[in-house]
Amino acid sequence: MKRIIILFLLLTLNNHVFGVENEMKNSNDKRMDWWREARFGMFIHWGLYAIPAGQWETGTNHAEWIRTTAEIPLEQYDKFVEEFNPVKFNADDWVRMAKDAGMKYIVITSKHHDGFSLFNSKYTEYDIMATPFQRDIMEELANACRKYGLKICWYHSIMDWHHPDYLPRRNWEKNRGTENADFEHYIAYMKNQLKELLQNYGDIGVLWFDGEWEETWTHEYGKDLYQYVRSLQPNIIINNRVDIGRSGMQGLTRDGGYVGDFGTPEQEIPPTGLPDVDWETCMTMNDHWGYNKNNHNWKSATDLIQKLADIVSKGGNFLLNVGPTAEGIFPQPSIDRLAAIGQWMQLNGEAIHGTGASPFKDLYWGRCTQKQIDAGTRLYLHVFTWPEDGRLIVPGIYSNPDRTYLLSHKINELDIAREEDKIVIQVPNIAPDSMNSIVVLDFKGRPDINNPPKITAQHDIFIHNTNISITSERENITIHYTLDGSEPTINSILVTGEVRLTNAARVSARAFRDGKPVSRTIYVDYKKVNPRPALMKIKKMPGVRYNYFEGSWDSLPDFQSIDIKSKGIISNFDISIRKQNDFFAFMFEGLIYIEEEGIYSFYTDSDDGSRFYIGDQVVVENDGLHSMSEASGSVALSSGYHPFLVTYFEKGGGNQLIVSYEGPNITKQAIPEAVLFYQK
Ligand code: FHN
């Protein structure tokens, strides 16, 4: 009996642990499943800014930022509330256009930076119900989405240029005092509105936060807001702009425990796939998010369809924007592009929806997406440049498909031939689609692609020795390598486990099968270095010397040639001692104590540019105008005190500087005050 109880307890414990572990993992996967399947959504930027439509006095290049870019005083901008009356708005029309374009979710601005609420909120008079329109747009759109089977999602700006408790003010708003502003009150207001948005409109697919980059918003606030939203709708997906971990417009989440379910590249597409990372590129059809009546720089339908294929072939989602007019209709160029995309998606949508990243490194004629099918893999070749000779060459693939056909003519099998590591597909002379033609290859199991082995190590420099791993996920191969950069052959050293280096090496590795190479060769250089010697006989005190400067720069200035505004000693890299929020710079210099000799990685995470030196060596280069972005570098250090210098500048917008390090027995962390000193 006793054994049965113990067994039961173990099973329960195991299930509980298993359940919790898998449940978290599965709930995360379950939560993300519809979004990963969707691949394509509509972004809608709509609000009071549609009234000026990008024009203010002689300026015509404004849009949703117009209150700031045209420096419109609050009371003047608020007059738009009396004008907003989009009488032509029809939620069903909008949702049908999104659905017909092959989009599976809509993300609409419930509140943009101007603070105007496009929904009926009892926490403000600055909402849609204060306009002549007096209809809850969010409710109508949510209902239409449910009617047509799309997910309704909210964009919500943390930054709020209207609410009296939001800080900071715009730097040109000299007449709006801050003495009574209480940021905690603003957070309570924002949470109350989010509660309305998450309790009054049914299940919401995504909460798409934005405006998280100003210094008042912190990692603590971000984590708290993530949990708060999750508590209201446990299955909602939340982007990474809820927290402060986004790397600028590149959009992915930096290391450091920042929260968010997916990365948010903006107006750009990552150069390569990002295995095991959820991300979504958001992009405008012309040059603006909000409606601008004078901007006619529209991306072509071909460009948008090929961008969709490019994004999905790298494992991402595409959130394509529409900026409706003040009347409540989509601009005609947007309608035309949505229709063209829809026509293509009608025939080819299965090559987008539910697909994953390409198994190929690159394909000169287009892209590839893939999905699992019964006991096998289906590859969708997105052919942008159709072969004039009728020979579509798929390079670097060693297995043959069971079936090959045009998605537009499924019944007609295409002939294929093998030329070494290439499959040559005999295709019709005329492309089925001038923008992107899909050729389908069905494989049993996983296609064998010529991807090279991976070579990894903790650092690419070492002091005495280092271990490197040379691995591959491919089946039925051997890996051979050399250490002098020469081309590996079947007679080169066989990989049988980790490889220990005691001297500098150019490690070259290649996969072989039946004595023949079946991959490209990969090369990685590893350098043996001497640790930088520590300073001897120094007189030190705790703290860091700083010099503070004011001015306008587009990159790190020459600090020797600019006047110091103030200087002193501070306990760490704290820029809050600045005298203004924009147009300033800092130099921090001192000594860092290194307990154990080894390889140290340093990081600066900054908005705008920054640099980290040890002695005269630039270890981290993070210069330039950018929102929070992290850069890193490594250096070999002997134990003792090492001179360091941190330089930083901020031009406009958000401003923040985080300096971290990691090394032997030190996990990545902000450099603690306990190891910072200055020379007396
Ligand atoms: O400032 C906003 C901008 O107006 C727009 O909403 C984009 C869309 O992602 N996000 C911010 C700029 O990064």
mmCIF file of N, CA and C and ligand atoms in Angstrom, residues 43 45 64-65 112-113 155 159 208 210 213 241 246 249 266 282 289, ligand 1:
data_model
loop_
_atom_site.group_PDB
_atom_site.id
_atom_site.type_symbol
_atom_site.label_atom_id
_atom_site.label_comp_id
_atom_site.label_asym_id
_atom_site.label_seq_id
_atom_site.Cartn_x
_atom_site.Cartn_y
_atom_site.Cartn_z
ATOM 1 N N PHE A 43 -2.819 47.057 -39.236
ATOM 2 C CA PHE A 43 -2.594 48.094 -38.238
ATOM 3 C C PHE A 43 -3.474 49.274 -38.662
ATOM 4 N N HIS A 45 -4.065 53.317 -37.678
ATOM 5 C CA HIS A 45 -3.765 54.526 -36.899
ATOM 6 C C HIS A 45 -4.833 55.549 -37.224
ATOM 7 N N GLU A 64 0.344 61.472 -37.305
ATOM 8 C CA GLU A 64 -0.192 61.226 -35.956
ATOM 9 C C GLU A 64 0.616 61.948 -34.878
ATOM 10 N N TRP A 65 1.806 62.411 -35.203
ATOM 11 C CA TRP A 65 2.607 63.177 -34.236
ATOM 12 C C TRP A 65 2.368 64.679 -34.352
ATOM 13 N N HIS A 112 -3.600 56.987 -28.966
ATOM 14 C CA HIS A 112 -2.236 57.222 -29.430
ATOM 15 C C HIS A 112 -1.578 58.227 -28.488
ATOM 16 N N HIS A 113 -0.398 58.731 -28.868
ATOM 17 C CA HIS A 113 0.339 59.599 -27.944
ATOM 18 C C HIS A 113 -0.427 60.867 -27.591
ATOM 19 N N TYR A 155 -3.986 48.791 -29.883
ATOM 20 C CA TYR A 155 -2.733 49.553 -29.715
ATOM 21 C C TYR A 155 -3.036 50.542 -28.577
ATOM 22 N N MET A 159 2.889 56.614 -23.473
ATOM 23 C CA MET A 159 3.151 58.064 -23.523
ATOM 24 C C MET A 159 1.847 58.788 -23.842
ATOM 25 N N TRP A 208 -1.100 45.896 -27.922
ATOM 26 C CA TRP A 208 0.098 46.363 -28.632
ATOM 27 C C TRP A 208 0.513 47.689 -28.000
ATOM 28 N N ASP A 210 2.893 50.933 -26.909
ATOM 29 C CA ASP A 210 3.845 51.760 -27.639
ATOM 30 C C ASP A 210 4.180 52.960 -26.739
ATOM 31 N N TRP A 213 9.341 54.645 -24.418
ATOM 32 C CA TRP A 213 10.769 54.953 -24.442
ATOM 33 C C TRP A 213 11.185 56.136 -23.562
ATOM 34 N N ARG A 241 6.758 46.185 -26.198
ATOM 35 C CA ARG A 241 6.822 47.615 -25.867
ATOM 36 C C ARG A 241 6.059 47.933 -24.585
ATOM 37 N N ARG A 246 12.920 46.866 -25.615
ATOM 38 C CA ARG A 246 12.946 46.850 -27.087
ATOM 39 C C ARG A 246 14.192 47.558 -27.581
ATOM 40 N N MET A 249 14.222 50.670 -33.352
ATOM 41 C CA MET A 249 13.363 50.288 -34.473
ATOM 42 C C MET A 249 13.672 48.853 -34.917
ATOM 43 N N GLU A 266 10.201 47.846 -36.568
ATOM 44 C CA GLU A 266 9.281 48.855 -37.130
ATOM 45 C C GLU A 266 9.875 49.426 -38.409
ATOM 46 N N CYS A 282 6.039 45.877 -38.203
ATOM 47 C CA CYS A 282 4.918 46.770 -38.544
ATOM 48 C C CYS A 282 5.432 47.778 -39.563
ATOM 49 N N TRP A 289 1.989 56.787 -40.578
ATOM 50 C CA TRP A 289 1.047 55.900 -39.882
ATOM 51 C C TRP A 289 -0.350 56.523 -39.900
HETATM 52 O O1 FHN B 1 5.519 57.046 -32.236
HETATM 53 C C1 FHN B 1 4.853 55.895 -32.721
HETATM 54 C C2 FHN B 1 4.332 56.109 -34.106
HETATM 55 O O2 FHN B 1 3.437 57.190 -34.122
HETATM 56 C C3 FHN B 1 3.628 54.830 -34.564
HETATM 57 O O3 FHN B 1 2.531 54.566 -33.710
HETATM 58 C C4 FHN B 1 4.635 53.681 -34.538
HETATM 59 C C5 FHN B 1 3.948 52.397 -34.949
HETATM 60 O O4 FHN B 1 4.600 51.330 -34.367
HETATM 61 N N1 FHN B 1 5.168 53.535 -33.184
HETATM 62 C C6 FHN B 1 5.805 54.701 -32.657
HETATM 63 C C7 FHN B 1 7.132 54.990 -33.318
HETATM 64 O O5 FHN B 1 8.030 53.930 -33.025
#
